[in-house]
PDB file of C-alpha atoms in Angstrom:
ATOM      1  CA  GLY A  13       0.000   0.000   0.000  1.00 33.00           C
ATOM      2  CA  PRO A  14       1.032   3.671  -0.268  1.00 39.00           C
ATOM      3  CA  ASP A  15       2.006   3.848   3.401  1.00 39.00           C
ATOM      4  CA  ASP A  16       4.618   1.156   2.840  1.00 38.00           C
ATOM      5  CA  ASP A  17       6.597   3.251   0.378  1.00 39.00           C
ATOM      6  CA  LYS A  18       9.841   4.755   1.566  1.00 38.00           C
ATOM      7  CA  TRP A  19      10.209   8.438   0.789  1.00 34.00           C
ATOM      8  CA  GLU A  20      13.397   9.595  -0.877  1.00 37.00           C
ATOM      9  CA  CYS A  21      14.476  13.151  -1.585  1.00 33.00           C
ATOM     10  CA  LEU A  22      15.361  13.964  -5.202  1.00 35.00           C
ATOM     11  CA  GLN A  23      17.328  17.201  -5.433  1.00 37.00           C
ATOM     12  CA  ALA A  24      16.255  19.449  -8.274  1.00 37.00           C
ATOM     13  CA  SER A  25      19.880  20.045  -9.291  1.00 37.00           C
ATOM     14  CA  LYS A  26      20.665  16.324  -9.527  1.00 38.00           C
ATOM     15  CA  SER A  27      20.092  14.530 -12.820  1.00 39.00           C
ATOM     16  CA  ILE A  28      19.416  10.779 -12.751  1.00 41.00           C
ATOM     17  CA  GLU A  29      18.567   8.210 -15.391  1.00 47.00           C
ATOM     18  CA  LEU A  30      16.307   5.324 -14.481  1.00 43.00           C
ATOM     19  CA  GLU A  31      17.006   1.918 -15.962  1.00 50.00           C
ATOM     20  CA  PRO A  32      14.732  -1.141 -15.887  1.00 49.00           C
ATOM     21  CA  GLY A  33      14.620  -2.472 -12.340  1.00 49.00           C
ATOM     22  CA  ASP A  34      15.760   0.793 -10.714  1.00 45.00           C
ATOM     23  CA  ARG A  35      13.720   2.189  -7.859  1.00 44.00           C
ATOM     24  CA  PHE A  36      11.476   5.129  -8.631  1.00 41.00           C
ATOM     25  CA  CYS A  37      12.545   8.136  -6.565  1.00 44.00           C
ATOM     26  CA  PHE A  38       9.983  10.377  -4.916  1.00 43.00           C
ATOM     27  CA  VAL A  39      10.308  14.016  -4.066  1.00 44.00           C
ATOM     28  CA  GLN A  40       9.685  15.067  -0.500  1.00 46.00           C
ATOM     29  CA  PRO A  41       6.919  17.647   0.037  1.00 46.00           C
ATOM     30  CA  SER A  42       8.247  20.965   1.275  1.00 48.00           C
ATOM     31  CA  GLN A  43       7.399  22.326   4.697  1.00 46.00           C
ATOM     32  CA  ASP A  44       4.980  24.698   2.981  1.00 46.00           C
ATOM     33  CA  TYR A  45       2.935  21.779   1.651  1.00 43.00           C
ATOM     34  CA  GLU A  46       0.170  22.514   4.156  1.00 47.00           C
ATOM     35  CA  GLN A  47      -0.243  25.768   2.246  1.00 48.00           C
ATOM     36  CA  LYS A  48       0.451  28.708   4.427  1.00 52.00           C
ATOM     37  CA  TYR A  49       1.334  30.474   1.173  1.00 56.00           C
ATOM     38  CA  GLN A  50      -0.029  30.410  -2.348  1.00 61.00           C
ATOM     39  CA  TYR A  51       1.375  31.827  -5.579  1.00 62.00           C
ATOM     40  CA  SER A  52      -0.971  34.155  -7.436  1.00 62.00           C
ATOM     41  CA  LEU A  53      -1.033  35.368 -11.032  1.00 64.00           C
ATOM     42  CA  MET A  54       0.137  38.782  -9.814  1.00 62.00           C
ATOM     43  CA  GLY A  55       3.504  37.209  -9.019  1.00 58.00           C
ATOM     44  CA  ASN A  56       3.307  37.465  -5.229  1.00 59.00           C
ATOM     45  CA  TRP A  57       3.087  34.937  -2.444  1.00 55.00           C
ATOM     46  CA  GLU A  58      -0.178  35.470  -0.633  1.00 59.00           C
ATOM     47  CA  VAL A  59      -1.049  34.226   2.859  1.00 57.00           C
ATOM     48  CA  LEU A  60      -4.089  31.964   2.575  1.00 54.00           C
ATOM     49  CA  PRO A  61      -6.046  29.587   4.780  1.00 52.00           C
ATOM     50  CA  LYS A  62      -4.771  26.027   4.926  1.00 52.00           C
ATOM     51  CA  ASN A  63      -7.012  24.409   2.357  1.00 60.00           C
ATOM     52  CA  GLN A  64      -6.444  22.141  -0.584  1.00 76.00           C
ATOM     53  CA  ILE A  65      -6.317  24.615  -3.452  1.00 83.00           C
ATOM     54  CA  GLY A  66      -3.619  25.615  -5.911  1.00 85.00           C
ATOM     55  CA  SER A  67      -0.212  24.196  -5.101  1.00 86.00           C
ATOM     56  CA  ALA A  68      -1.495  21.903  -2.349  1.00 83.00           C
ATOM     57  CA  SER A  69      -4.174  20.545  -4.679  1.00 86.00           C
ATOM     58  CA  PHE A  70      -1.625  19.889  -7.425  1.00 89.00           C
ATOM     59  CA  ASP A  71       1.037  18.415  -5.146  1.00 86.00           C
ATOM     60  CA  TYR A  72      -1.430  15.939  -3.666  1.00 84.00           C
ATOM     61  CA  ALA A  73      -2.638  14.794  -7.097  1.00 87.00           C
ATOM     62  CA  TYR A  74       0.921  14.762  -8.484  1.00 88.00           C
ATOM     63  CA  LEU A  75       2.272  12.504  -5.733  1.00 85.00           C
ATOM     64  CA  LYS A  76      -0.741  10.218  -6.049  1.00 85.00           C
ATOM     65  CA  LEU A  77      -0.135   9.908  -9.799  1.00 87.00           C
ATOM     66  CA  MET A  78       3.573   9.345  -9.208  1.00 84.00           C
ATOM     67  CA  ARG A  79       2.771   6.392  -6.959  1.00 82.00           C
ATOM     68  CA  LEU A  80       0.535   4.975  -9.693  1.00 85.00           C
ATOM     69  CA  ILE A  81       3.350   5.278 -12.239  1.00 85.00           C
ATOM     70  CA  LYS A  82       5.670   3.512  -9.826  1.00 82.00           C
ATOM     71  CA  ARG A  83       3.269   0.605  -9.332  1.00 83.00           C
ATOM     72  CA  LYS A  84       1.841   0.205 -12.842  1.00 82.00           C
ATOM     73  CA  GLY A  85       4.111   2.094 -15.233  1.00 79.00           C
ATOM     74  CA  GLN A  86       5.706  -0.035 -17.948  1.00 80.00           C
ATOM     75  CA  GLN A  87       9.277   0.587 -19.034  1.00 79.00           C
ATOM     76  CA  GLN A  88       9.525   1.725 -22.653  1.00 76.00           C
ATOM     77  CA  ARG A  89      12.149   3.228 -24.901  1.00 73.00           C
ATOM     78  CA  ASN A  90      11.570   5.795 -27.624  1.00 69.00           C
ATOM     79  CA  THR A  91      13.555   8.387 -29.548  1.00 66.00           C
ATOM     80  CA  LYS A  92      14.069  10.416 -26.359  1.00 65.00           C
ATOM     81  CA  GLY A  93      15.280   7.502 -24.230  1.00 66.00           C
ATOM     82  CA  GLY A  94      13.734   5.315 -21.556  1.00 68.00           C
ATOM     83  CA  ASN A  95      10.533   6.118 -19.714  1.00 75.00           C
ATOM     84  CA  ARG A  96       7.710   4.613 -17.725  1.00 77.00           C
ATOM     85  CA  THR A  97       4.317   4.710 -19.410  1.00 80.00           C
ATOM     86  CA  LEU A  98       0.809   4.029 -18.143  1.00 81.00           C
ATOM     87  CA  ARG A  99      -1.363   1.979 -20.480  1.00 79.00           C
ATOM     88  CA  LYS A 100      -4.544   3.863 -19.614  1.00 82.00           C
ATOM     89  CA  ALA A 101      -5.370   7.536 -19.371  1.00 84.00           C
ATOM     90  CA  VAL A 102      -5.585   8.971 -15.860  1.00 86.00           C
ATOM     91  CA  GLU A 103      -7.241  12.088 -14.449  1.00 88.00           C
ATOM     92  CA  LEU A 104      -5.429  14.744 -12.432  1.00 90.00           C
ATOM     93  CA  THR A 105      -7.758  17.282 -10.778  1.00 90.00           C
ATOM     94  CA  ILE A 106      -6.598  20.673  -9.493  1.00 92.00           C
ATOM     95  CA  ASN A 107      -8.707  23.128  -7.495  1.00 90.00           C
ATOM     96  CA  LEU A 108      -8.058  26.812  -8.290  1.00 90.00           C
ATOM     97  CA  ALA A 109     -11.257  28.290  -6.868  1.00 85.00           C
ATOM     98  CA  HIS A 110     -10.745  31.418  -4.772  1.00 81.00           C
ATOM     99  CA  GLU A 111     -12.959  34.449  -4.182  1.00 77.00           C
ATOM    100  CA  SER A 112     -10.407  37.133  -5.061  1.00 78.00           C
ATOM    101  CA  LEU A 113      -7.065  35.660  -6.194  1.00 81.00           C
ATOM    102  CA  CYS A 114      -6.028  34.061  -9.474  1.00 86.00           C
ATOM    103  CA  ILE A 115      -4.282  31.075  -7.920  1.00 87.00           C
ATOM    104  CA  LEU A 116      -1.514  29.282  -9.817  1.00 90.00           C
ATOM    105  CA  PRO A 117      -0.665  25.647  -8.896  1.00 91.00           C
ATOM    106  CA  VAL A 118       3.092  26.185  -8.573  1.00 89.00           C
ATOM    107  CA  THR A 119       4.412  22.925  -7.177  1.00 89.00           C
ATOM    108  CA  THR A 120       6.419  22.867  -3.954  1.00 84.00           C
ATOM    109  CA  LEU A 121       8.101  19.624  -5.032  1.00 83.00           C
ATOM    110  CA  ARG A 122      10.591  21.045  -7.515  1.00 82.00           C
ATOM    111  CA  GLN A 123      11.801  24.428  -8.661  1.00 82.00           C
ATOM    112  CA  ILE A 124      10.004  25.936 -11.654  1.00 84.00           C
ATOM    113  CA  CYS A 125       9.756  29.489 -13.026  1.00 86.00           C
ATOM    114  CA  PRO A 126       6.131  30.689 -12.973  1.00 88.00           C
ATOM    115  CA  HIS A 127       6.877  33.751 -15.121  1.00 89.00           C
ATOM    116  CA  TYR A 128       8.129  31.455 -17.912  1.00 92.00           C
ATOM    117  CA  ALA A 129       4.768  29.691 -17.804  1.00 93.00           C
ATOM    118  CA  VAL A 130       2.973  33.046 -18.060  1.00 93.00           C
ATOM    119  CA  LEU A 131       5.085  33.966 -21.106  1.00 94.00           C
ATOM    120  CA  GLU A 132       4.416  30.613 -22.771  1.00 96.00           C
ATOM    121  CA  ALA A 133       0.684  31.057 -22.169  1.00 96.00           C
ATOM    122  CA  ILE A 134       0.873  34.443 -23.908  1.00 96.00           C
ATOM    123  CA  TRP A 135       2.796  32.757 -26.743  1.00 96.00           C
ATOM    124  CA  TYR A 136      -0.081  30.293 -27.176  1.00 96.00           C
ATOM    125  CA  LEU A 137      -2.629  33.105 -27.207  1.00 96.00           C
ATOM    126  CA  ARG A 138      -0.671  35.087 -29.790  1.00 95.00           C
ATOM    127  CA  GLY A 139      -1.004  32.174 -32.222  1.00 94.00           C
ATOM    128  CA  GLU A 140       2.745  32.022 -32.811  1.00 93.00           C
ATOM    129  CA  ASP A 141       4.554  29.594 -35.121  1.00 93.00           C
ATOM    130  CA  HIS A 142       8.021  30.966 -34.279  1.00 95.00           C
ATOM    131  CA  VAL A 143      10.144  31.203 -31.114  1.00 95.00           C
ATOM    132  CA  ARG A 144      11.230  34.845 -31.508  1.00 95.00           C
ATOM    133  CA  PHE A 145       8.691  36.054 -28.900  1.00 95.00           C
ATOM    134  CA  LEU A 146       9.963  33.524 -26.356  1.00 95.00           C
ATOM    135  CA  GLN A 147      13.602  34.316 -27.114  1.00 94.00           C
ATOM    136  CA  ARG A 148      12.930  38.032 -26.724  1.00 94.00           C
ATOM    137  CA  HIS A 149      11.808  37.284 -23.165  1.00 94.00           C
ATOM    138  CA  ASN A 150      14.692  34.898 -22.443  1.00 93.00           C
ATOM    139  CA  VAL A 151      12.556  31.744 -22.571  1.00 93.00           C
ATOM    140  CA  LYS A 152      14.720  29.135 -24.282  1.00 91.00           C
ATOM    141  CA  PHE A 153      13.171  25.704 -23.751  1.00 89.00           C
ATOM    142  CA  TRP A 154      11.605  25.678 -27.234  1.00 92.00           C
ATOM    143  CA  ASP A 155      14.919  26.492 -28.934  1.00 92.00           C
ATOM    144  CA  LYS A 156      15.968  22.839 -29.328  1.00 90.00           C
ATOM    145  CA  GLN A 157      12.647  22.024 -30.979  1.00 89.00           C
ATOM    146  CA  ALA A 158      12.841  24.873 -33.497  1.00 93.00           C
ATOM    147  CA  ARG A 159      14.455  24.851 -36.929  1.00 93.00           C
ATOM    148  CA  GLY A 160      17.568  26.906 -37.505  1.00 91.00           C
ATOM    149  CA  ASP A 161      15.472  29.936 -38.417  1.00 93.00           C
ATOM    150  CA  GLY A 162      13.352  29.603 -35.249  1.00 93.00           C
ATOM    151  CA  TRP A 163      10.246  28.219 -36.965  1.00 95.00           C
ATOM    152  CA  VAL A 164       8.259  25.602 -35.033  1.00 94.00           C
ATOM    153  CA  GLY A 165       5.035  25.557 -37.039  1.00 91.00           C
ATOM    154  CA  PHE A 166       1.535  25.754 -35.627  1.00 89.00           C
ATOM    155  CA  ASN A 167       1.165  23.504 -32.598  1.00 92.00           C
ATOM    156  CA  TYR A 168       0.000  25.443 -29.542  1.00 94.00           C
ATOM    157  CA  GLY A 169      -0.600  28.418 -31.822  1.00 93.00           C
ATOM    158  CA  LEU A 170      -3.608  26.515 -33.155  1.00 93.00           C
ATOM    159  CA  LEU A 171      -5.465  27.695 -30.049  1.00 95.00           C
ATOM    160  CA  THR A 172      -6.097  31.082 -31.654  1.00 95.00           C
ATOM    161  CA  ALA A 173      -4.765  30.630 -35.213  1.00 92.00           C
ATOM    162  CA  TYR A 174      -6.321  27.409 -36.479  1.00 89.00           C
ATOM    163  CA  ALA A 175      -5.799  27.548 -40.236  1.00 75.00           C
ATOM    164  CA  SER A 176      -9.000  27.665 -42.283  1.00 72.00           C
ATOM    165  CA  ALA A 177      -9.608  25.723 -45.480  1.00 66.00           C
ATOM    166  CA  ASP A 178      -8.128  28.502 -47.616  1.00 67.00           C
ATOM    167  CA  ASP A 179      -5.149  28.923 -45.205  1.00 64.00           C
ATOM    168  CA  LYS A 180      -5.653  32.687 -45.370  1.00 68.00           C
ATOM    169  CA  THR A 181      -8.019  33.562 -42.551  1.00 76.00           C
ATOM    170  CA  PRO A 182      -6.977  31.856 -39.278  1.00 82.00           C
ATOM    171  CA  PHE A 183      -9.848  30.638 -37.111  1.00 89.00           C
ATOM    172  CA  ASN A 184      -9.664  31.855 -33.511  1.00 94.00           C
ATOM    173  CA  GLN A 185     -11.023  28.826 -31.661  1.00 95.00           C
ATOM    174  CA  LEU A 186     -10.749  30.403 -28.222  1.00 96.00           C
ATOM    175  CA  GLU A 187     -12.718  33.469 -29.288  1.00 95.00           C
ATOM    176  CA  GLN A 188     -15.466  31.781 -31.282  1.00 94.00           C
ATOM    177  CA  ASN A 189     -15.828  28.445 -29.476  1.00 95.00           C
ATOM    178  CA  VAL A 190     -15.317  29.645 -25.898  1.00 95.00           C
ATOM    179  CA  LEU A 191     -15.409  33.393 -25.242  1.00 94.00           C
ATOM    180  CA  GLN A 192     -18.421  34.256 -27.369  1.00 93.00           C
ATOM    181  CA  PRO A 193     -20.717  31.547 -25.902  1.00 92.00           C
ATOM    182  CA  LEU A 194     -19.628  32.406 -22.363  1.00 91.00           C
ATOM    183  CA  CYS A 195     -20.231  36.112 -22.897  1.00 90.00           C
ATOM    184  CA  GLN A 196     -23.707  35.272 -24.193  1.00 87.00           C
ATOM    185  CA  ASN A 197     -24.323  33.333 -20.978  1.00 82.00           C
ATOM    186  CA  ARG A 198     -24.423  30.053 -22.881  1.00 80.00           C
ATOM    187  CA  SER A 199     -22.636  26.975 -21.569  1.00 79.00           C
ATOM    188  CA  SER A 200     -22.074  24.480 -24.346  1.00 82.00           C
ATOM    189  CA  ARG A 201     -20.366  21.126 -24.621  1.00 88.00           C
ATOM    190  CA  ASN A 202     -18.899  22.515 -27.841  1.00 91.00           C
ATOM    191  CA  MET A 203     -16.549  24.896 -26.020  1.00 96.00           C
ATOM    192  CA  VAL A 204     -13.607  22.846 -27.270  1.00 96.00           C
ATOM    193  CA  CYS A 205     -10.332  23.902 -28.915  1.00 96.00           C
ATOM    194  CA  SER A 206      -8.272  21.351 -30.828  1.00 95.00           C
ATOM    195  CA  LEU A 207      -4.487  21.553 -30.880  1.00 94.00           C
ATOM    196  CA  SER A 208      -4.195  18.850 -33.509  1.00 88.00           C
ATOM    197  CA  LYS A 209      -4.754  19.499 -37.215  1.00 87.00           C
ATOM    198  CA  PRO A 210      -4.172  16.672 -39.699  1.00 85.00           C
ATOM    199  CA  GLY A 211      -1.745  17.700 -42.412  1.00 82.00           C
ATOM    200  CA  GLU A 212      -0.489  20.765 -40.534  1.00 83.00           C
ATOM    201  CA  GLU A 213       3.288  21.030 -40.843  1.00 85.00           C
ATOM    202  CA  THR A 214       5.070  21.469 -37.532  1.00 89.00           C
ATOM    203  CA  VAL A 215       8.345  20.457 -35.914  1.00 90.00           C
ATOM    204  CA  GLN A 216       6.467  18.712 -33.095  1.00 87.00           C
ATOM    205  CA  GLN A 217       2.797  18.042 -32.509  1.00 88.00           C
ATOM    206  CA  ALA A 218       1.504  19.647 -29.327  1.00 91.00           C
ATOM    207  CA  CYS A 219       1.457  17.322 -26.301  1.00 91.00           C
ATOM    208  CA  THR A 220      -1.958  18.793 -25.511  1.00 94.00           C
ATOM    209  CA  SER A 221      -4.450  17.451 -28.032  1.00 94.00           C
ATOM    210  CA  SER A 222      -7.487  19.504 -26.923  1.00 96.00           C
ATOM    211  CA  VAL A 223      -8.914  21.745 -24.206  1.00 97.00           C
ATOM    212  CA  GLN A 224     -12.553  22.024 -23.162  1.00 96.00           C
ATOM    213  CA  PHE A 225     -14.215  24.712 -21.054  1.00 96.00           C
ATOM    214  CA  ALA A 226     -17.419  24.172 -19.076  1.00 94.00           C
ATOM    215  CA  VAL A 227     -19.530  26.071 -16.547  1.00 91.00           C
ATOM    216  CA  ALA A 228     -20.714  24.342 -13.388  1.00 85.00           C
ATOM    217  CA  LYS A 229     -23.232  25.814 -10.924  1.00 82.00           C
ATOM    218  CA  SER A 230     -23.197  25.035  -7.211  1.00 77.00           C
ATOM    219  CA  ALA A 231     -26.255  24.580  -5.022  1.00 78.00           C
ATOM    220  CA  ASP A 232     -26.045  28.236  -3.907  1.00 81.00           C
ATOM    221  CA  GLY A 233     -26.005  29.421  -7.536  1.00 78.00           C
ATOM    222  CA  VAL A 234     -22.291  30.295  -7.813  1.00 80.00           C
ATOM    223  CA  GLU A 235     -20.926  29.522 -11.261  1.00 83.00           C
ATOM    224  CA  THR A 236     -17.478  27.992 -11.698  1.00 87.00           C
ATOM    225  CA  LEU A 237     -15.464  27.904 -14.904  1.00 91.00           C
ATOM    226  CA  ASP A 238     -13.770  24.537 -15.393  1.00 94.00           C
ATOM    227  CA  LEU A 239     -11.062  23.608 -17.879  1.00 96.00           C
ATOM    228  CA  THR A 240     -10.310  20.053 -18.993  1.00 96.00           C
ATOM    229  CA  VAL A 241      -6.940  19.598 -20.706  1.00 96.00           C
ATOM    230  CA  THR A 242      -6.445  16.368 -22.671  1.00 95.00           C
ATOM    231  CA  GLN A 243      -2.853  15.378 -23.355  1.00 93.00           C
ATOM    232  CA  ARG A 244      -1.746  12.682 -25.778  1.00 89.00           C
ATOM    233  CA  SER A 245       1.626  12.608 -24.014  1.00 86.00           C
ATOM    234  CA  SER A 246       3.170  14.214 -20.942  1.00 86.00           C
ATOM    235  CA  ASP A 247       6.669  14.514 -19.528  1.00 87.00           C
ATOM    236  CA  PHE A 248       5.644  13.782 -15.965  1.00 86.00           C
ATOM    237  CA  ILE A 249       8.803  15.006 -14.208  1.00 85.00           C
ATOM    238  CA  LEU A 250       9.695  18.136 -16.194  1.00 86.00           C
ATOM    239  CA  GLY A 251       6.731  19.075 -18.364  1.00 91.00           C
ATOM    240  CA  LEU A 252       3.603  18.439 -16.295  1.00 93.00           C
ATOM    241  CA  PRO A 253       4.349  20.802 -13.347  1.00 93.00           C
ATOM    242  CA  HIS A 254       5.015  23.562 -15.892  1.00 94.00           C
ATOM    243  CA  ASP A 255       2.058  22.770 -18.160  1.00 95.00           C
ATOM    244  CA  VAL A 256      -0.523  22.979 -15.376  1.00 95.00           C
ATOM    245  CA  VAL A 257       0.629  26.528 -14.626  1.00 94.00           C
ATOM    246  CA  VAL A 258       0.432  27.495 -18.317  1.00 96.00           C
ATOM    247  CA  TRP A 259      -3.155  26.278 -18.673  1.00 96.00           C
ATOM    248  CA  SER A 260      -4.128  27.760 -15.320  1.00 95.00           C
ATOM    249  CA  VAL A 261      -2.967  31.161 -16.592  1.00 94.00           C
ATOM    250  CA  ILE A 262      -5.130  30.731 -19.708  1.00 96.00           C
ATOM    251  CA  LEU A 263      -8.110  29.659 -17.595  1.00 95.00           C
ATOM    252  CA  HIS A 264      -7.774  32.775 -15.431  1.00 93.00           C
ATOM    253  CA  LEU A 265      -7.407  35.038 -18.480  1.00 93.00           C
ATOM    254  CA  VAL A 266     -10.523  33.556 -20.117  1.00 94.00           C
ATOM    255  CA  ARG A 267     -12.464  34.027 -16.880  1.00 91.00           C
ATOM    256  CA  ARG A 268     -11.227  37.614 -16.594  1.00 89.00           C
ATOM    257  CA  GLU A 269     -12.151  38.417 -20.202  1.00 91.00           C
ATOM    258  CA  VAL A 270     -15.657  37.061 -19.732  1.00 90.00           C
ATOM    259  CA  ARG A 271     -16.151  39.155 -16.597  1.00 87.00           C
ATOM    260  CA  ILE A 272     -14.882  42.271 -18.388  1.00 87.00           C
ATOM    261  CA  ARG A 273     -17.216  41.761 -21.346  1.00 86.00           C
ATOM    262  CA  SER A 274     -20.373  40.565 -19.623  1.00 82.00           C
ATOM    263  CA  GLY A 275     -19.956  40.528 -15.864  1.00 67.00           C
ATOM    264  CA  PRO A 276     -21.048  36.964 -14.893  1.00 53.00           C
ATOM    265  CA  ILE A 277     -19.575  35.754 -11.606  1.00 51.00           C
ATOM    266  CA  LEU A 278     -17.206  32.908 -12.388  1.00 55.00           C
ATOM    267  CA  ARG A 279     -14.748  31.508  -9.872  1.00 56.00           C
TER     268      ARG A 279
END
């Protein structure tokens, strides 16, 4: 059972390579895991009640998923080396609801740079097919994926620049499929944006295959904006803690835009 596992500390600065038969190393939760503090979109650490939102919510789900990978993950090798892969899709749920703050689920289990995630979210929203915007802001993790001229093709840029049939007038999925229905006070199961386009040339297909927005209403009538992110593949150690911050930024920005345009109360 989970309580029988021995915790080991994996330093963020230490690089290890797991081979078949090696033990899976866990990261130790920080002393702030009980959530005295929470990182907000404004870039400040805010003192909050000790409840399972934001970083605490993510850390709990992340460690639970890590244990599942340890128990059921199958060793595989691909072009990027060895990895452990789950045969079935799993769900990771993060709670970001707060009355006044735009909470970001910045993990306490390893060091990441939240402002890089904010910049990458803006890059998605700009509909970019080139890394020049990221490079201008000293974000370099897409450089190895890009061609020599910096071109990466439309992958995450498909969120707002999904090429139309004539390839001349990009289709803004986020605007037409999500923002417009929400601003008209309509909640639809069609509030979906695809990040996969057959035949679209790109250096690497987006790990996120689609995102879906939905509005839920509580018993007291408070509406909550939910975002479901479906990934075809995920780098669990390096990519996932960063990706959840990126999509959380986009969720908060969509919520903010809807409130600016129409005023509905969405948490």
